[in-house]
Every structure is written in structure tokens, then in C-alpha cells.
Amino acid sequence: IYQFMRRPDGTYCMPFTTEAIKEIFGCPPESVSEDFSPIARAVLAEDLDRLIASIEASAATLTTCEWEYRVQLPGRPIRWLLGRSTPQKLADGAIVWNGFNMDVTERRQTEEAIRRNEARLEGLLRISQHQARSIQELLDFALDEAIRLTGSRIGYIYLYDDRKQEFTLNTWSKGVMEACSIQNP
């Protein structure tokens, strides 16, 4: 729970916050009572501009602000936060938001896992419906799908001969020869 302020000069501070700020942003409440920068340092750089833009939009319209952004403290994993606050304009031109932050990392991870699983199922469906003219064409298509789904740059398909107990390299991804020290397939 917090109170966030944009002063008339455009600078930010948090006149009130709970002790939970230590766990979330890695700083004590008194360190942000006059200066927002300890919090800004914990927000991932790629999210900070969007966060500030949403604060400014809320200030311009005096509408409730809600956003999700990532924070990371040294030596800890990235966490997702949901912030929600309601602005109020003060007589001196300052704007104060009363709001809260909550950790939504688990929900975001679950949503991402669902997206990955849906993409895998769609990939398997594309492979099963692919009209290949040969086994080799099907294997090449399947490898391309696997690389797309995993985000890898390199992939291989080996065939295994039970009788010889031997693997044979069948298919490899585009660009693999430049990335590997083996020059001859």
C-alpha cells in the first residue's frame, strides 16, 4: 500500500509506503519519501518508460492507473507486479495517487506456460496436417516447427537403427554449419 506523488515540478516521491517496500523494491520507506529513484532502479529498464507514461496519462486525465511491470533486485529473479492507484489533484498542483502493488509473478508464469503449451499444440497440429511429399520433407518441416517453438537457433534430427545400434544424422537446421566447427555433414 502506498501514496505516490508527482510534485508540481514533475518530480516523484512516495510520502507513504509500508515496510513491504523492502521486500518488493529493496529499499526502506524513508528512502523514497522524497525521491522515487530507489524504486525506479528496481524496475526493469524496458518497463520503466511505459510505467512513467502510464503515470503521466493518469495525471493528465485523473483516471485510475493500473499496470503490470517487472522488478528485479540484485541476486533475485525477475518478478511481475500489478500496480493500481487512484489519483487526486491537490490545491498546489501536485497529484497524489493512493494505491497498492501486488506480486503477480505466479499468474504471469502460469499464463506464459499456457501460451507455450497452446503454441506446442498448434505446432503439432501443423506438423500432423502438413502435406509432405516425402518423409524427408516432413522431417525438415517438423524440425523447423520445433526450432520455432523453442526459440533455438540450432536443431538436429537423428535416425536410430536398432539393429546396428547407431544414430545417423538426418536433418539439421539452416545455418548450423556456420555455427559448428564440423564442416562436413
mmCIF file of C-alpha atoms in Angstrom:
data_model
loop_
_atom_site.group_PDB
_atom_site.id
_atom_site.type_symbol
_atom_site.label_atom_id
_atom_site.label_comp_id
_atom_site.label_asym_id
_atom_site.label_seq_id
_atom_site.Cartn_x
_atom_site.Cartn_y
_atom_site.Cartn_z
ATOM 1 C CA ILE A 1 0.000 0.000 0.000
ATOM 2 C CA TYR A 2 1.412 3.385 -0.895
ATOM 3 C CA GLN A 3 0.873 7.034 -1.608
ATOM 4 C CA PHE A 4 2.700 8.214 -4.713
ATOM 5 C CA MET A 5 3.128 11.890 -5.557
ATOM 6 C CA ARG A 6 4.007 13.893 -8.624
ATOM 7 C CA ARG A 7 5.040 17.298 -7.357
ATOM 8 C CA PRO A 8 4.183 20.472 -9.303
ATOM 9 C CA ASP A 9 7.766 20.496 -10.645
ATOM 10 C CA GLY A 10 7.223 16.994 -12.162
ATOM 11 C CA THR A 11 9.410 15.045 -9.725
ATOM 12 C CA TYR A 12 8.127 11.917 -7.993
ATOM 13 C CA CYS A 13 8.204 10.652 -4.427
ATOM 14 C CA MET A 14 6.288 8.332 -2.124
ATOM 15 C CA PRO A 15 5.175 10.185 1.022
ATOM 16 C CA PHE A 16 3.744 6.955 2.452
ATOM 17 C CA THR A 17 4.505 3.300 1.941
ATOM 18 C CA THR A 18 4.558 0.227 4.139
ATOM 19 C CA GLU A 19 7.554 -1.817 5.197
ATOM 20 C CA ALA A 20 6.697 -4.246 2.372
ATOM 21 C CA ILE A 21 8.609 -1.907 0.077
ATOM 22 C CA LYS A 22 11.815 -3.502 1.377
ATOM 23 C CA GLU A 23 10.807 -6.903 0.019
ATOM 24 C CA ILE A 24 9.415 -5.556 -3.244
ATOM 25 C CA PHE A 25 11.907 -2.841 -4.181
ATOM 26 C CA GLY A 26 14.827 -3.472 -1.827
ATOM 27 C CA CYS A 27 14.706 -0.081 -0.094
ATOM 28 C CA PRO A 28 13.292 1.232 3.175
ATOM 29 C CA PRO A 29 10.232 3.516 3.179
ATOM 30 C CA GLU A 30 12.223 6.567 4.244
ATOM 31 C CA SER A 31 14.478 6.313 1.169
ATOM 32 C CA VAL A 32 11.554 7.079 -1.168
ATOM 33 C CA SER A 33 9.688 9.668 0.876
ATOM 34 C CA GLU A 34 11.473 12.463 -1.034
ATOM 35 C CA ASP A 35 12.867 10.652 -4.083
ATOM 36 C CA PHE A 36 11.425 7.976 -6.387
ATOM 37 C CA SER A 37 14.799 6.881 -7.819
ATOM 38 C CA PRO A 38 15.364 3.849 -5.494
ATOM 39 C CA ILE A 39 12.177 2.341 -6.913
ATOM 40 C CA ALA A 40 12.993 3.327 -10.485
ATOM 41 C CA ARG A 41 16.304 1.426 -10.164
ATOM 42 C CA ALA A 42 14.446 -1.802 -9.295
ATOM 43 C CA VAL A 43 12.057 -1.554 -12.273
ATOM 44 C CA LEU A 44 13.408 -3.218 -15.419
ATOM 45 C CA ALA A 45 14.659 -0.559 -17.833
ATOM 46 C CA GLU A 46 12.416 -1.808 -20.656
ATOM 47 C CA ASP A 47 9.348 -1.342 -18.436
ATOM 48 C CA LEU A 48 10.225 1.964 -16.767
ATOM 49 C CA ASP A 49 9.319 4.306 -19.668
ATOM 50 C CA ARG A 50 5.948 2.573 -20.099
ATOM 51 C CA LEU A 51 5.313 2.807 -16.345
ATOM 52 C CA ILE A 52 6.129 6.525 -16.270
ATOM 53 C CA ALA A 53 3.998 7.118 -19.387
ATOM 54 C CA SER A 54 1.007 5.454 -17.710
ATOM 55 C CA ILE A 55 1.516 7.586 -14.598
ATOM 56 C CA GLU A 56 1.617 10.724 -16.736
ATOM 57 C CA ALA A 57 -1.513 9.656 -18.645
ATOM 58 C CA SER A 58 -3.302 9.101 -15.350
ATOM 59 C CA ALA A 59 -2.133 12.530 -14.164
ATOM 60 C CA ALA A 60 -3.458 14.194 -17.316
ATOM 61 C CA THR A 61 -6.887 12.572 -17.082
ATOM 62 C CA LEU A 62 -7.097 11.957 -13.325
ATOM 63 C CA THR A 63 -8.205 8.412 -14.025
ATOM 64 C CA THR A 64 -7.315 5.249 -12.143
ATOM 65 C CA CYS A 65 -3.983 3.838 -13.166
ATOM 66 C CA GLU A 66 -3.374 0.095 -13.497
ATOM 67 C CA TRP A 67 -0.294 -1.523 -14.959
ATOM 68 C CA GLU A 68 1.916 -4.572 -14.791
ATOM 69 C CA TYR A 69 5.656 -4.223 -14.767
ATOM 70 C CA ARG A 70 8.762 -6.158 -13.807
ATOM 71 C CA VAL A 71 11.211 -5.564 -10.988
ATOM 72 C CA GLN A 72 14.493 -7.218 -10.192
ATOM 73 C CA LEU A 73 16.667 -6.900 -7.136
ATOM 74 C CA PRO A 74 20.330 -7.966 -7.286
ATOM 75 C CA GLY A 75 20.718 -11.717 -6.968
ATOM 76 C CA ARG A 76 16.972 -12.386 -7.250
ATOM 77 C CA PRO A 77 14.743 -13.467 -10.118
ATOM 78 C CA ILE A 78 12.571 -11.040 -12.036
ATOM 79 C CA ARG A 79 9.129 -10.554 -10.503
ATOM 80 C CA TRP A 80 5.955 -9.153 -12.041
ATOM 81 C CA LEU A 81 3.978 -6.565 -10.100
ATOM 82 C CA LEU A 82 0.459 -5.297 -10.602
ATOM 83 C CA GLY A 83 0.012 -1.706 -9.509
ATOM 84 C CA ARG A 84 -3.325 0.035 -9.169
ATOM 85 C CA SER A 85 -3.890 3.554 -7.882
ATOM 86 C CA THR A 86 -6.383 6.399 -7.907
ATOM 87 C CA PRO A 87 -5.193 9.985 -8.446
ATOM 88 C CA GLN A 88 -6.279 13.145 -6.710
ATOM 89 C CA LYS A 89 -5.152 16.655 -7.626
ATOM 90 C CA LEU A 90 -4.077 18.861 -4.728
ATOM 91 C CA ALA A 91 -4.518 22.635 -4.458
ATOM 92 C CA ASP A 92 -0.810 23.291 -5.158
ATOM 93 C CA GLY A 93 -0.980 21.314 -8.446
ATOM 94 C CA ALA A 94 0.616 18.160 -7.088
ATOM 95 C CA ILE A 95 -1.099 14.874 -7.849
ATOM 96 C CA VAL A 96 -1.286 12.115 -5.252
ATOM 97 C CA TRP A 97 -2.177 8.514 -6.022
ATOM 98 C CA ASN A 98 -3.349 6.126 -3.331
ATOM 99 C CA GLY A 99 -2.766 2.567 -4.362
ATOM 100 C CA PHE A 100 -1.218 -0.846 -3.956
ATOM 101 C CA ASN A 101 1.214 -3.203 -5.631
ATOM 102 C CA MET A 102 0.927 -6.949 -5.589
ATOM 103 C CA ASP A 103 3.202 -9.689 -6.860
ATOM 104 C CA VAL A 104 1.589 -11.425 -9.852
ATOM 105 C CA THR A 105 4.664 -13.407 -10.925
ATOM 106 C CA GLU A 106 2.995 -16.780 -10.430
ATOM 107 C CA ARG A 107 -0.034 -15.758 -12.511
ATOM 108 C CA ARG A 108 2.222 -14.412 -15.294
ATOM 109 C CA GLN A 109 4.284 -17.623 -15.287
ATOM 110 C CA THR A 110 1.106 -19.697 -15.489
ATOM 111 C CA GLU A 111 -0.196 -17.589 -18.386
ATOM 112 C CA GLU A 112 3.143 -17.955 -20.197
ATOM 113 C CA ALA A 113 3.112 -21.738 -19.670
ATOM 114 C CA ILE A 114 -0.405 -21.880 -21.116
ATOM 115 C CA ARG A 115 0.707 -19.802 -24.149
ATOM 116 C CA ARG A 116 3.705 -22.113 -24.719
ATOM 117 C CA ASN A 117 1.507 -25.223 -24.452
ATOM 118 C CA GLU A 118 -1.030 -23.768 -26.882
ATOM 119 C CA ALA A 119 1.798 -22.948 -29.312
ATOM 120 C CA ARG A 120 3.144 -26.511 -28.985
ATOM 121 C CA LEU A 121 -0.297 -27.972 -29.696
ATOM 122 C CA GLU A 122 -0.713 -25.692 -32.717
ATOM 123 C CA GLY A 123 2.747 -26.753 -33.916
ATOM 124 C CA LEU A 124 1.887 -30.436 -33.541
ATOM 125 C CA LEU A 125 -1.349 -29.821 -35.430
ATOM 126 C CA ARG A 126 0.563 -28.076 -38.261
ATOM 127 C CA ILE A 127 3.003 -30.999 -38.419
ATOM 128 C CA SER A 128 0.204 -33.588 -38.438
ATOM 129 C CA GLN A 129 -1.653 -31.710 -41.198
ATOM 130 C CA HIS A 130 1.410 -30.948 -43.315
ATOM 131 C CA GLN A 131 1.085 -32.436 -46.798
ATOM 132 C CA ALA A 132 4.634 -33.704 -47.284
ATOM 133 C CA ARG A 133 5.703 -35.441 -50.471
ATOM 134 C CA SER A 134 8.336 -37.453 -48.608
ATOM 135 C CA ILE A 135 9.437 -38.483 -45.134
ATOM 136 C CA GLN A 136 12.431 -36.182 -45.514
ATOM 137 C CA GLU A 137 10.212 -33.183 -46.279
ATOM 138 C CA LEU A 138 8.079 -33.999 -43.219
ATOM 139 C CA LEU A 139 11.183 -34.263 -41.003
ATOM 140 C CA ASP A 140 12.512 -30.942 -42.320
ATOM 141 C CA PHE A 141 9.151 -29.277 -41.651
ATOM 142 C CA ALA A 142 8.951 -30.818 -38.151
ATOM 143 C CA LEU A 143 12.460 -29.579 -37.351
ATOM 144 C CA ASP A 144 11.567 -26.045 -38.490
ATOM 145 C CA GLU A 145 8.466 -26.134 -36.234
ATOM 146 C CA ALA A 146 10.497 -27.394 -33.265
ATOM 147 C CA ILE A 147 13.061 -24.627 -33.716
ATOM 148 C CA ARG A 148 10.329 -22.004 -33.996
ATOM 149 C CA LEU A 149 8.601 -23.267 -30.841
ATOM 150 C CA THR A 150 11.752 -23.486 -28.737
ATOM 151 C CA GLY A 151 13.386 -20.290 -29.945
ATOM 152 C CA SER A 152 16.554 -22.274 -30.635
ATOM 153 C CA ARG A 153 18.871 -21.447 -33.489
ATOM 154 C CA ILE A 154 20.207 -24.961 -33.908
ATOM 155 C CA GLY A 155 18.431 -28.293 -34.137
ATOM 156 C CA TYR A 156 19.049 -31.814 -35.399
ATOM 157 C CA ILE A 157 17.071 -34.928 -36.154
ATOM 158 C CA TYR A 158 18.896 -38.230 -35.913
ATOM 159 C CA LEU A 159 17.551 -41.578 -37.025
ATOM 160 C CA TYR A 160 18.319 -44.595 -34.866
ATOM 161 C CA ASP A 161 18.950 -48.053 -36.301
ATOM 162 C CA ASP A 162 18.047 -50.698 -33.669
ATOM 163 C CA ARG A 163 19.952 -53.446 -35.438
ATOM 164 C CA LYS A 164 23.203 -51.503 -35.748
ATOM 165 C CA GLN A 165 22.579 -49.557 -32.519
ATOM 166 C CA GLU A 166 23.662 -46.486 -34.432
ATOM 167 C CA PHE A 167 22.457 -42.922 -34.888
ATOM 168 C CA THR A 168 22.539 -41.294 -38.306
ATOM 169 C CA LEU A 169 22.278 -37.553 -38.706
ATOM 170 C CA ASN A 170 19.284 -36.934 -40.949
ATOM 171 C CA THR A 171 18.293 -33.286 -40.753
ATOM 172 C CA TRP A 172 19.859 -30.151 -39.313
ATOM 173 C CA SER A 173 18.718 -26.575 -39.090
ATOM 174 C CA LYS A 174 19.703 -23.833 -41.508
ATOM 175 C CA GLY A 175 22.903 -22.090 -40.503
ATOM 176 C CA VAL A 176 24.127 -24.969 -38.355
ATOM 177 C CA MET A 177 27.275 -25.459 -40.417
ATOM 178 C CA GLU A 178 28.403 -21.859 -39.796
ATOM 179 C CA ALA A 179 27.762 -22.237 -36.058
ATOM 180 C CA CYS A 180 29.577 -25.551 -35.638
ATOM 181 C CA SER A 181 33.189 -26.488 -36.134
ATOM 182 C CA ILE A 182 32.197 -29.566 -38.186
ATOM 183 C CA GLN A 183 32.423 -28.563 -41.817
ATOM 184 C CA ASN A 184 31.255 -31.787 -43.468
ATOM 185 C CA PRO A 185 27.735 -33.055 -42.775
#
